[in-house]
């Protein structure tokens, strides 16, 4: 039996070698641009900025009702110009705040080497290596996001309690003027990344040109664009200014509630705490983040550049914004339910990611749920023809479904929305969006893994047949 299996495995390996030769250089790059992808990209390029504007404007002018602006327009009660004329414009003050903010984050990123790993047990910071790129490059990163987050928040609290240089609700008070600044940066950085990809790429072999301008602009040309040795576009724009800002934005919304109503509701506290845990987790695990799809597989274009500057800070914080306009005080059972769902979702999200990280770091020599993990051996070939070996785990949460980390993430996302009660659809945008994002990501990742691992991936999907929910999907 064992000999038979060995023979079968050897045959499969030979097939894999042929398959990977055929698909050599395909994974992580040179996707074909089909009509559906092109149509989705054009849709997003045209409508994503409008969607963000619509959400923020409907809170500003319509108490977060998503239907009232449309009804006003359709019934002729208001014209587009009426809505636009009531929209706050870009101000020098907002531009100054935004420039100061981004400059401060750049300084924290490039000029203060990580010191947190020297005194925080278990924290991995300082210089770390990323994954092998399709061209076979291994980039080094200065991991100091936790430190940047701590310094920024200490200064924020110091200002709120002692210095009073600015009022804590400042972000809420300049929210729409800041939106224009974020858009300017988002478009500037994406356009710069495109030009850089053509004329002075950091690593020419890791560039992707599909020949379609819109696709290249959206999905990016360069894999890991950098300025100098350390300023990595993906790591910087993904984590800061967007994710460092996330918790500050929520704090500013809580401060606005306090200013307007003389109290902070339990729903606002829940949103701040649950999203705060998620953000802190991100920075605590920033080194792990180097191995996620954003850094390992996505090229840097408008999707990441504009997305990190505008989409993330404006739409991931909708719950807090909503609660400023609709302060919701939850009954104890509802609040406890939200807390349990949020913490359980976070636990599943973290543990699933942790299991894969541990498994990969130790090359399978670890214990998952008290046992040695089971896995499928696989191989792939980089663009220079070098063959690499890897393993796909089929134990722990990874034996339940192929993306159980996304399931945990979705549970946590649902908890943020449920904290806002059931009066309006706007705070539920996040769970709708995350479901679409993570389902699409599943499909995108599996397409990539399938071209990377060929037959080995088929063996893996046969062993773990479900994507998100065991027995269902
Ligand atoms: P994963 O962490 O699931 O990484 C997928 C990669 O892991 C695959 O491409 C493959 O890479 C490897 N892999 C897949 N299956 C296995 C296995 N069984 N054993 C070992 N390795 C495997 O995906 P993401 O990077 O997308 O997500 C990371 C986390 O970030 C998730 O928890 C997600 O929920 C979260 N996230 C949050 C977002 C947000 O906006 N809030 C957005 C995106 C993600 P390889 O090529 O190395 O084999």
Short mmCIF file of C-alpha atoms and ligand atoms in Angstrom, two decimals:
data_model
loop_
_atom_site.label_atom_id
_atom_site.label_comp_id
_atom_site.label_asym_id
_atom_site.label_seq_id
_atom_site.Cartn_x
_atom_site.Cartn_y
_atom_site.Cartn_z
CA UNK A 1 0.00 0.00 0.00
CA UNK A 2 2.77 2.42 1.06
CA UNK A 3 4.83 1.51 -2.03
CA UNK A 4 1.80 2.08 -4.22
CA UNK A 5 1.24 5.50 -2.67
CA UNK A 6 4.92 6.41 -3.10
CA UNK A 7 4.67 5.48 -6.80
CA UNK A 8 1.50 7.51 -7.21
CA UNK A 9 3.09 10.49 -5.46
CA UNK A 10 6.16 10.26 -7.69
CA UNK A 11 3.92 10.22 -10.77
CA UNK A 12 2.00 13.20 -9.47
CA UNK A 13 5.26 15.03 -8.79
CA UNK A 14 6.40 14.44 -12.38
CA UNK A 15 3.08 15.84 -13.63
CA UNK A 16 3.47 18.82 -11.33
CA UNK A 17 6.92 19.47 -12.74
CA UNK A 18 5.46 19.53 -16.24
CA UNK A 19 2.52 21.66 -15.13
CA UNK A 20 4.66 24.13 -13.29
CA UNK A 21 7.02 24.38 -16.24
CA UNK A 22 4.02 25.25 -18.37
CA UNK A 23 2.76 27.79 -15.89
CA UNK A 24 6.22 28.97 -14.89
CA UNK A 25 6.14 32.70 -14.23
CA UNK A 26 2.34 32.82 -14.30
CA UNK A 27 1.60 32.91 -10.59
CA UNK A 28 1.32 36.26 -8.95
CA UNK A 29 1.61 38.09 -12.28
CA UNK A 30 0.45 38.33 -15.89
CA UNK A 31 -3.18 37.59 -15.26
CA UNK A 32 -5.28 37.68 -18.36
CA UNK A 33 -7.67 40.61 -18.41
CA UNK A 34 -11.07 39.14 -19.18
CA UNK A 35 -14.11 41.31 -19.91
CA UNK A 36 -15.61 40.81 -16.48
CA UNK A 37 -12.40 41.98 -14.73
CA UNK A 38 -12.15 44.97 -17.05
CA UNK A 39 -15.79 45.92 -16.53
CA UNK A 40 -15.40 45.62 -12.71
CA UNK A 41 -12.26 47.73 -12.80
CA UNK A 42 -13.86 50.47 -14.88
CA UNK A 43 -16.88 50.39 -12.58
CA UNK A 44 -14.70 50.77 -9.49
CA UNK A 45 -12.51 53.50 -10.98
CA UNK A 46 -15.61 55.51 -11.86
CA UNK A 47 -17.86 54.77 -8.93
CA UNK A 48 -15.77 53.95 -5.85
CA UNK A 49 -14.95 57.65 -5.16
CA UNK A 50 -18.63 58.50 -5.67
CA UNK A 51 -19.71 55.71 -3.32
CA UNK A 52 -17.44 57.09 -0.59
CA UNK A 53 -18.74 60.61 -1.20
CA UNK A 54 -22.36 59.41 -1.18
CA UNK A 55 -21.98 57.66 2.20
CA UNK A 56 -20.22 60.56 3.88
CA UNK A 57 -22.53 63.17 2.34
CA UNK A 58 -25.65 61.24 3.38
CA UNK A 59 -24.47 61.35 6.99
CA UNK A 60 -23.56 65.02 6.74
CA UNK A 61 -26.77 66.16 5.01
CA UNK A 62 -29.33 63.36 5.58
CA UNK A 63 -28.63 61.95 9.06
CA UNK A 64 -27.05 58.81 7.48
CA UNK A 65 -30.12 57.89 5.43
CA UNK A 66 -28.98 56.25 2.20
CA UNK A 67 -32.38 56.50 0.53
CA UNK A 68 -33.36 60.13 1.27
CA UNK A 69 -30.77 61.76 -1.04
CA UNK A 70 -31.91 59.51 -3.89
CA UNK A 71 -35.58 60.21 -3.19
CA UNK A 72 -34.89 63.95 -3.06
CA UNK A 73 -33.14 63.76 -6.43
CA UNK A 74 -35.69 61.49 -8.07
CA UNK A 75 -38.69 63.55 -6.95
CA UNK A 76 -37.00 66.78 -8.05
CA UNK A 77 -37.03 68.06 -4.48
CA UNK A 78 -33.29 68.71 -4.79
CA UNK A 79 -30.82 68.96 -7.64
CA UNK A 80 -27.32 67.56 -7.65
CA UNK A 81 -26.06 71.14 -7.44
CA UNK A 82 -28.02 71.69 -4.19
CA UNK A 83 -26.28 68.73 -2.58
CA UNK A 84 -22.91 69.72 -3.96
CA UNK A 85 -23.31 73.35 -2.83
CA UNK A 86 -23.90 72.18 0.73
CA UNK A 87 -20.77 69.98 0.69
CA UNK A 88 -17.80 71.43 2.60
CA UNK A 89 -14.91 72.17 0.25
CA UNK A 90 -11.17 71.68 0.66
CA UNK A 91 -9.74 74.15 3.16
CA UNK A 92 -6.19 75.26 3.92
CA UNK A 93 -6.72 74.04 7.48
CA UNK A 94 -7.65 70.52 6.34
CA UNK A 95 -4.75 70.46 3.88
CA UNK A 96 -2.34 71.51 6.65
CA UNK A 97 -3.71 68.88 9.07
CA UNK A 98 -3.48 66.16 6.43
CA UNK A 99 0.05 67.09 5.31
CA UNK A 100 1.19 67.17 8.92
CA UNK A 101 -0.43 63.79 9.57
CA UNK A 102 1.11 62.02 6.57
CA UNK A 103 4.52 63.63 7.13
CA UNK A 104 4.44 62.57 10.77
CA UNK A 105 3.67 58.98 9.78
CA UNK A 106 6.46 59.00 7.17
CA UNK A 107 8.91 60.22 9.81
CA UNK A 108 7.80 57.53 12.27
CA UNK A 109 8.14 54.90 9.53
CA UNK A 110 11.52 55.80 8.08
CA UNK A 111 13.47 57.39 10.87
CA UNK A 112 12.73 55.52 14.10
CA UNK A 113 13.95 51.89 14.02
CA UNK A 114 11.76 49.59 16.06
CA UNK A 115 12.39 49.49 19.78
CA UNK A 116 9.20 47.66 20.84
CA UNK A 117 10.67 44.22 20.13
CA UNK A 118 13.42 44.97 22.66
CA UNK A 119 11.03 45.08 25.61
CA UNK A 120 7.75 43.45 24.52
CA UNK A 121 8.04 39.67 24.93
CA UNK A 122 6.66 37.75 21.94
CA UNK A 123 6.50 40.79 19.66
CA UNK A 124 8.35 40.46 16.34
CA UNK A 125 9.63 43.81 15.09
CA UNK A 126 12.73 45.34 13.54
CA UNK A 127 14.14 44.13 10.24
CA UNK A 128 12.18 41.16 8.86
CA UNK A 129 12.12 39.30 5.57
CA UNK A 130 9.09 39.08 3.27
CA UNK A 131 8.10 36.09 1.12
CA UNK A 132 9.84 35.08 -2.11
CA UNK A 133 8.49 37.23 -4.97
CA UNK A 134 7.68 35.69 -8.38
CA UNK A 135 11.12 36.90 -9.57
CA UNK A 136 12.77 35.14 -6.64
CA UNK A 137 13.55 38.29 -4.61
CA UNK A 138 13.29 38.35 -0.80
CA UNK A 139 12.68 41.91 0.43
CA UNK A 140 13.63 43.17 3.86
CA UNK A 141 11.20 45.35 5.84
CA UNK A 142 11.59 47.56 8.91
CA UNK A 143 8.66 46.49 11.08
CA UNK A 144 7.87 49.41 13.38
CA UNK A 145 4.11 49.86 13.01
CA UNK A 146 3.26 49.06 16.62
CA UNK A 147 5.69 51.71 17.77
CA UNK A 148 4.20 54.26 15.34
CA UNK A 149 0.71 53.40 16.59
CA UNK A 150 1.74 53.74 20.26
CA UNK A 151 3.59 57.05 19.77
CA UNK A 152 0.68 58.50 17.77
CA UNK A 153 -1.90 57.47 20.37
CA UNK A 154 0.17 58.58 23.36
CA UNK A 155 0.48 62.01 21.73
CA UNK A 156 -3.26 62.01 21.00
CA UNK A 157 -4.14 61.31 24.64
CA UNK A 158 -1.49 63.74 25.89
CA UNK A 159 -3.07 66.44 23.75
CA UNK A 160 -6.61 65.56 24.85
CA UNK A 161 -5.75 65.57 28.53
CA UNK A 162 -2.93 68.15 28.89
CA UNK A 163 -1.79 70.18 25.92
CA UNK A 164 -5.06 71.00 24.11
CA UNK A 165 -3.33 72.02 20.86
CA UNK A 166 -6.37 70.72 18.98
CA UNK A 167 -9.82 69.56 20.05
CA UNK A 168 -10.32 65.75 20.11
CA UNK A 169 -13.29 65.85 17.66
CA UNK A 170 -11.05 67.61 15.10
CA UNK A 171 -11.22 64.70 12.67
CA UNK A 172 -15.01 64.62 12.74
CA UNK A 173 -15.16 68.41 12.37
CA UNK A 174 -12.98 68.40 9.23
CA UNK A 175 -14.16 65.02 7.90
CA UNK A 176 -15.25 66.10 4.41
CA UNK A 177 -12.41 68.60 3.72
CA UNK A 178 -10.03 65.80 4.80
CA UNK A 179 -11.76 63.50 2.28
CA UNK A 180 -10.56 65.74 -0.56
CA UNK A 181 -7.00 65.64 0.81
CA UNK A 182 -7.10 61.84 1.10
CA UNK A 183 -8.32 61.61 -2.50
CA UNK A 184 -5.52 63.86 -3.74
CA UNK A 185 -2.94 61.68 -2.02
CA UNK A 186 -4.64 58.44 -3.18
CA UNK A 187 -4.64 59.49 -6.84
CA UNK A 188 -1.16 61.04 -6.64
CA UNK A 189 0.44 57.94 -5.16
CA UNK A 190 -1.30 55.57 -7.60
CA UNK A 191 -0.29 57.69 -10.60
CA UNK A 192 3.26 57.99 -9.32
CA UNK A 193 3.40 54.21 -8.82
CA UNK A 194 2.30 53.67 -12.43
CA UNK A 195 4.91 56.09 -13.84
CA UNK A 196 7.55 54.57 -11.58
CA UNK A 197 6.63 51.08 -12.82
CA UNK A 198 7.32 52.15 -16.40
CA UNK A 199 10.40 54.32 -15.94
CA UNK A 200 12.26 53.44 -12.75
CA UNK A 201 10.94 50.25 -11.15
CA UNK A 202 12.54 48.94 -8.00
CA UNK A 203 12.69 45.45 -9.43
CA UNK A 204 11.96 45.25 -13.16
CA UNK A 205 11.50 41.47 -13.11
CA UNK A 206 8.64 41.77 -10.64
CA UNK A 207 6.68 44.24 -12.79
CA UNK A 208 3.44 43.21 -14.45
CA UNK A 209 2.30 44.76 -17.75
CA UNK A 210 -0.93 43.40 -19.13
CA UNK A 211 -1.09 45.95 -21.94
CA UNK A 212 -4.39 47.24 -20.60
CA UNK A 213 -3.96 50.75 -19.19
CA UNK A 214 -6.95 50.62 -16.82
CA UNK A 215 -6.06 47.20 -15.47
CA UNK A 216 -2.45 48.19 -14.91
CA UNK A 217 -3.46 51.45 -13.23
CA UNK A 218 -5.93 49.71 -10.95
CA UNK A 219 -4.06 46.52 -10.08
CA UNK A 220 -0.56 48.01 -10.28
CA UNK A 221 2.56 47.33 -12.27
CA UNK A 222 5.27 47.14 -9.65
CA UNK A 223 5.12 44.39 -7.10
CA UNK A 224 7.08 46.07 -4.33
CA UNK A 225 7.71 49.71 -5.26
CA UNK A 226 10.22 51.38 -2.97
CA UNK A 227 11.98 54.70 -2.57
CA UNK A 228 15.45 54.12 -1.27
CA UNK A 229 16.19 50.99 0.65
CA UNK A 230 13.41 51.09 3.23
CA UNK A 231 10.41 53.15 2.13
CA UNK A 232 8.12 50.38 0.95
CA UNK A 233 4.87 51.69 -0.59
CA UNK A 234 2.76 48.66 0.28
CA UNK A 235 3.80 48.40 3.91
CA UNK A 236 3.50 52.15 4.48
CA UNK A 237 0.22 52.89 2.74
CA UNK A 238 -1.50 49.74 3.95
CA UNK A 239 -0.69 50.23 7.61
CA UNK A 240 -0.15 53.94 8.01
CA UNK A 241 -1.67 56.44 7.46
CA UNK A 242 -4.91 54.39 7.05
CA UNK A 243 -4.86 51.82 9.85
CA UNK A 244 -3.09 54.01 12.45
CA UNK A 245 -5.77 56.59 11.65
CA UNK A 246 -8.62 54.07 12.08
CA UNK A 247 -8.52 54.10 15.90
CA UNK A 248 -7.88 57.86 16.04
CA UNK A 249 -10.90 58.46 13.82
CA UNK A 250 -13.05 56.32 16.13
CA UNK A 251 -11.75 58.21 19.17
CA UNK A 252 -12.60 61.48 17.47
CA UNK A 253 -16.16 60.21 16.84
CA UNK A 254 -16.48 59.19 20.50
CA UNK A 255 -15.25 62.65 21.54
CA UNK A 256 -17.86 64.23 19.26
CA UNK A 257 -20.61 62.14 20.90
CA UNK A 258 -19.41 63.37 24.27
CA UNK A 259 -19.40 66.97 23.06
CA UNK A 260 -22.88 66.76 21.52
CA UNK A 261 -24.75 64.60 24.05
CA UNK A 262 -22.65 64.78 27.20
CA UNK A 263 -22.02 61.00 27.16
CA UNK A 264 -20.45 58.22 25.12
CA UNK A 265 -22.92 55.39 24.41
CA UNK A 266 -22.11 51.72 25.01
CA UNK A 267 -22.43 51.05 21.27
CA UNK A 268 -19.71 53.63 20.56
CA UNK A 269 -17.51 52.04 23.24
CA UNK A 270 -18.10 48.59 21.70
CA UNK A 271 -17.16 49.82 18.22
CA UNK A 272 -14.05 51.53 19.59
CA UNK A 273 -12.99 48.48 21.60
CA UNK A 274 -13.66 45.79 18.97
CA UNK A 275 -12.11 47.74 16.11
CA UNK A 276 -9.28 48.79 18.44
CA UNK A 277 -8.49 45.11 19.10
CA UNK A 278 -8.46 44.45 15.35
CA UNK A 279 -6.12 47.38 14.68
CA UNK A 280 -3.78 46.50 17.55
CA UNK A 281 -3.73 42.91 16.37
CA UNK A 282 -2.70 44.14 12.93
CA UNK A 283 0.29 46.04 14.32
CA UNK A 284 1.24 43.37 16.83
CA UNK A 285 1.36 40.95 13.90
CA UNK A 286 2.82 43.30 11.31
CA UNK A 287 5.65 40.84 10.57
CA UNK A 288 3.03 38.16 9.88
CA UNK A 289 1.28 40.62 7.61
CA UNK A 290 4.32 40.41 5.28
CA UNK A 291 3.08 36.93 4.40
CA UNK A 292 -0.51 37.95 3.57
CA UNK A 293 -1.93 38.40 0.08
CA UNK A 294 -1.66 42.22 0.09
CA UNK A 295 2.09 42.10 0.48
CA UNK A 296 2.86 38.70 -1.06
CA UNK A 297 0.75 38.79 -4.18
CA UNK A 298 -0.90 42.13 -4.96
CA UNK A 299 0.89 44.68 -7.09
CA UNK A 300 0.75 48.30 -5.96
CA UNK A 301 -1.75 50.34 -7.95
CA UNK A 302 -4.91 52.36 -7.40
CA UNK A 303 -6.58 49.40 -5.66
CA UNK A 304 -4.08 49.56 -2.81
CA UNK A 305 -2.92 53.21 -3.09
CA UNK A 306 -6.29 54.95 -3.31
CA UNK A 307 -7.97 52.17 -1.32
CA UNK A 308 -5.64 52.65 1.65
CA UNK A 309 -5.87 56.44 1.60
CA UNK A 310 -9.61 56.84 1.04
CA UNK A 311 -11.72 53.67 1.07
CA UNK A 312 -10.29 52.21 4.26
CA UNK A 313 -10.32 55.26 6.60
CA UNK A 314 -13.69 56.50 5.32
CA UNK A 315 -15.73 53.33 4.95
CA UNK A 316 -14.24 51.11 7.67
CA UNK A 317 -15.18 53.78 10.21
CA UNK A 318 -18.82 54.23 9.17
CA UNK A 319 -20.16 52.69 12.39
CA UNK A 320 -18.52 55.35 14.57
CA UNK A 321 -19.65 58.12 12.22
CA UNK A 322 -23.20 56.78 12.24
CA UNK A 323 -23.23 56.70 16.04
CA UNK A 324 -22.40 60.40 16.19
CA UNK A 325 -25.62 61.12 14.30
CA UNK A 326 -27.62 58.33 16.00
CA UNK A 327 -26.32 57.70 19.51
CA UNK A 328 -27.52 54.15 20.27
CA UNK A 329 -27.63 52.92 23.88
CA UNK A 330 -27.93 49.11 23.69
CA UNK A 331 -29.68 46.97 26.28
CA UNK A 332 -27.31 44.73 28.25
CA UNK A 333 -28.26 41.52 26.36
CA UNK A 334 -27.72 43.15 22.96
CA UNK A 335 -24.41 44.69 24.03
CA UNK A 336 -23.24 41.36 25.51
CA UNK A 337 -24.25 39.52 22.31
CA UNK A 338 -22.25 41.97 20.17
CA UNK A 339 -19.25 41.66 22.47
CA UNK A 340 -19.32 37.84 22.42
CA UNK A 341 -19.75 37.68 18.63
CA UNK A 342 -16.95 40.22 18.14
CA UNK A 343 -14.53 38.45 20.48
CA UNK A 344 -15.36 34.99 19.10
CA UNK A 345 -14.88 36.26 15.54
CA UNK A 346 -11.58 37.81 16.56
CA UNK A 347 -10.46 34.57 18.26
CA UNK A 348 -11.21 32.48 15.15
CA UNK A 349 -9.56 35.07 12.89
CA UNK A 350 -6.41 35.24 15.01
CA UNK A 351 -6.10 31.53 15.79
CA UNK A 352 -6.59 30.50 12.16
CA UNK A 353 -3.96 32.97 11.00
CA UNK A 354 -1.70 31.93 13.87
CA UNK A 355 -2.00 28.22 12.99
CA UNK A 356 -0.91 28.85 9.39
CA UNK A 357 1.90 31.15 10.48
CA UNK A 358 3.20 28.64 13.06
CA UNK A 359 2.92 25.81 10.55
CA UNK A 360 4.81 27.70 7.86
CA UNK A 361 7.48 29.08 10.23
CA UNK A 362 8.27 25.65 11.66
CA UNK A 363 7.87 23.88 8.33
CA UNK A 364 5.18 21.69 9.88
CA UNK A 365 7.23 20.76 12.97
CA UNK A 366 4.71 22.08 15.47
CA UNK A 367 1.60 21.09 17.34
CA UNK A 368 -1.89 22.10 16.18
CA UNK A 369 -4.66 21.31 18.66
CA UNK A 370 -2.27 18.97 20.50
CA UNK A 371 -1.28 16.93 17.43
CA UNK A 372 1.34 17.02 14.71
CA UNK A 373 -0.33 18.80 11.76
CA UNK A 374 -1.34 16.96 8.59
CA UNK A 375 -0.47 18.54 5.26
CA UNK A 376 -0.10 18.14 1.53
CA UNK A 377 3.36 18.54 0.02
CA UNK A 378 3.46 20.89 -2.96
CA UNK A 379 5.92 22.60 -5.27
CA UNK A 380 6.09 25.62 -7.54
CA UNK A 381 8.54 27.30 -9.88
CA UNK A 382 9.56 30.98 -9.85
CA UNK A 383 10.05 33.01 -13.01
CA UNK A 384 13.80 32.27 -13.11
CA UNK A 385 13.02 28.53 -13.19
CA UNK A 386 14.02 27.78 -9.60
CA UNK A 387 11.88 25.08 -8.04
CA UNK A 388 10.56 25.61 -4.48
CA UNK A 389 8.75 23.23 -2.14
CA UNK A 390 5.95 24.13 0.22
CA UNK A 391 3.20 22.57 2.33
CA UNK A 392 -0.53 23.14 2.62
CA UNK A 393 -1.88 22.32 6.06
CA UNK A 394 -5.08 20.29 6.40
CA UNK A 395 -5.25 20.32 10.23
CA UNK A 396 -6.84 22.66 12.80
CA UNK A 397 -9.08 25.40 11.41
CA UNK A 398 -7.41 24.83 8.03
CA UNK A 399 -8.97 21.37 7.96
CA UNK A 400 -12.46 22.85 8.53
CA UNK A 401 -12.38 25.23 5.58
CA UNK A 402 -9.79 26.70 3.21
CA UNK A 403 -10.34 30.27 4.48
CA UNK A 404 -11.70 29.97 8.00
CA UNK A 405 -9.70 33.11 8.90
CA UNK A 406 -12.07 35.04 6.62
CA UNK A 407 -15.05 33.49 8.44
CA UNK A 408 -13.74 34.84 11.77
CA UNK A 409 -13.12 38.22 10.17
CA UNK A 410 -16.71 38.28 8.89
CA UNK A 411 -18.10 37.44 12.34
CA UNK A 412 -16.14 40.34 13.85
CA UNK A 413 -17.31 42.66 11.05
CA UNK A 414 -20.94 41.70 11.68
CA UNK A 415 -20.50 42.50 15.38
CA UNK A 416 -19.42 46.12 14.60
CA UNK A 417 -22.54 46.57 12.49
CA UNK A 418 -24.91 44.98 15.01
CA UNK A 419 -23.62 47.43 17.63
CA UNK A 420 -25.41 50.19 15.69
CA UNK A 421 -28.92 48.76 16.10
CA UNK A 422 -31.36 48.19 13.25
CA UNK A 423 -32.64 51.61 12.28
CA UNK A 424 -30.49 52.24 9.20
CA UNK A 425 -28.71 50.20 6.54
CA UNK A 426 -25.62 52.47 6.40
CA UNK A 427 -23.65 50.87 9.27
CA UNK A 428 -24.29 47.45 7.64
CA UNK A 429 -22.37 48.47 4.56
CA UNK A 430 -19.22 47.08 6.20
CA UNK A 431 -20.44 43.48 6.51
CA UNK A 432 -21.89 43.57 2.97
CA UNK A 433 -18.62 44.92 1.63
CA UNK A 434 -16.45 42.49 3.63
CA UNK A 435 -18.53 39.53 2.44
CA UNK A 436 -18.02 40.58 -1.19
CA UNK A 437 -14.32 41.42 -0.62
CA UNK A 438 -13.43 38.20 1.17
CA UNK A 439 -15.49 35.94 -1.13
CA UNK A 440 -13.84 37.57 -4.13
CA UNK A 441 -10.48 37.25 -2.38
CA UNK A 442 -11.09 33.53 -1.82
CA UNK A 443 -11.71 33.07 -5.52
CA UNK A 444 -8.76 35.28 -6.53
CA UNK A 445 -6.41 33.52 -4.10
CA UNK A 446 -7.54 30.08 -5.20
CA UNK A 447 -7.07 31.00 -8.85
CA UNK A 448 -3.54 32.09 -8.03
CA UNK A 449 -2.79 29.05 -5.86
CA UNK A 450 -4.15 26.77 -8.54
CA UNK A 451 -1.78 28.22 -11.17
CA UNK A 452 1.05 28.21 -8.64
CA UNK A 453 0.64 24.65 -7.32
CA UNK A 454 -1.20 22.94 -10.21
CA UNK A 455 -2.18 19.34 -9.37
CA UNK A 456 -1.05 19.72 -5.74
CA UNK A 457 -3.74 22.38 -5.28
CA UNK A 458 -6.35 19.97 -6.64
CA UNK A 459 -5.28 17.38 -4.06
CA UNK A 460 -5.61 20.04 -1.36
CA UNK A 461 -9.11 21.15 -2.40
CA UNK A 462 -10.18 17.50 -2.47
CA UNK A 463 -8.94 17.11 1.13
CA UNK A 464 -10.54 20.40 2.32
CA UNK A 465 -13.59 20.87 0.08
CA UNK A 466 -15.18 24.00 1.63
CA UNK A 467 -14.06 27.62 1.44
CA UNK A 468 -15.71 29.54 4.28
CA UNK A 469 -18.41 27.49 5.96
CA UNK A 470 -17.93 23.73 6.40
CA UNK A 471 -20.76 21.85 4.66
CA UNK A 472 -22.19 25.00 3.04
CA UNK A 473 -19.70 26.98 0.94
P1 LIG B 1 -4.46 34.09 3.96
O1 LIG B 1 -3.75 34.48 5.18
O2 LIG B 1 -5.51 33.07 4.06
O3 LIG B 1 -3.34 33.66 2.93
C1 LIG B 1 -3.62 32.92 1.77
C2 LIG B 1 -2.33 32.26 1.38
O4 LIG B 1 -1.93 31.32 2.39
C3 LIG B 1 -2.44 31.46 0.11
O5 LIG B 1 -2.23 32.29 -1.00
C4 LIG B 1 -1.32 30.47 0.29
O6 LIG B 1 -0.09 31.17 0.04
C5 LIG B 1 -1.34 30.16 1.78
N1 LIG B 1 -2.19 29.06 2.15
C6 LIG B 1 -3.45 28.80 1.73
N2 LIG B 1 -3.92 27.69 2.30
C7 LIG B 1 -2.94 27.22 3.10
C8 LIG B 1 -2.83 26.09 3.94
N3 LIG B 1 -3.81 25.21 4.07
N4 LIG B 1 -1.68 25.90 4.63
C9 LIG B 1 -0.66 26.79 4.51
N5 LIG B 1 -0.71 27.88 3.72
C10 LIG B 1 -1.85 28.10 3.02
O7 LIG B 1 -5.16 35.27 3.21
P2 LIG B 1 -5.03 36.86 3.27
O8 LIG B 1 -3.63 37.26 3.13
O9 LIG B 1 -6.02 37.37 2.28
O10 LIG B 1 -5.62 37.26 4.67
C11 LIG B 1 -4.93 37.38 5.88
C12 LIG B 1 -5.90 37.90 6.92
O11 LIG B 1 -6.19 39.28 6.67
C13 LIG B 1 -7.22 37.16 6.92
O12 LIG B 1 -7.56 36.80 8.22
C14 LIG B 1 -8.21 38.14 6.37
O13 LIG B 1 -9.48 37.97 6.98
C15 LIG B 1 -7.58 39.48 6.71
N6 LIG B 1 -7.93 40.52 5.73
C16 LIG B 1 -8.61 41.61 6.15
C17 LIG B 1 -8.97 42.60 5.26
C18 LIG B 1 -9.69 43.80 5.71
O14 LIG B 1 -9.87 44.69 4.88
N7 LIG B 1 -10.12 43.90 6.95
C19 LIG B 1 -8.60 42.52 3.84
C20 LIG B 1 -7.89 41.33 3.53
C21 LIG B 1 -7.56 40.38 4.43
P3 LIG B 1 1.25 30.45 -0.47
O15 LIG B 1 1.42 30.97 -1.84
O16 LIG B 1 2.29 30.94 0.49
O17 LIG B 1 1.03 28.97 -0.40
#
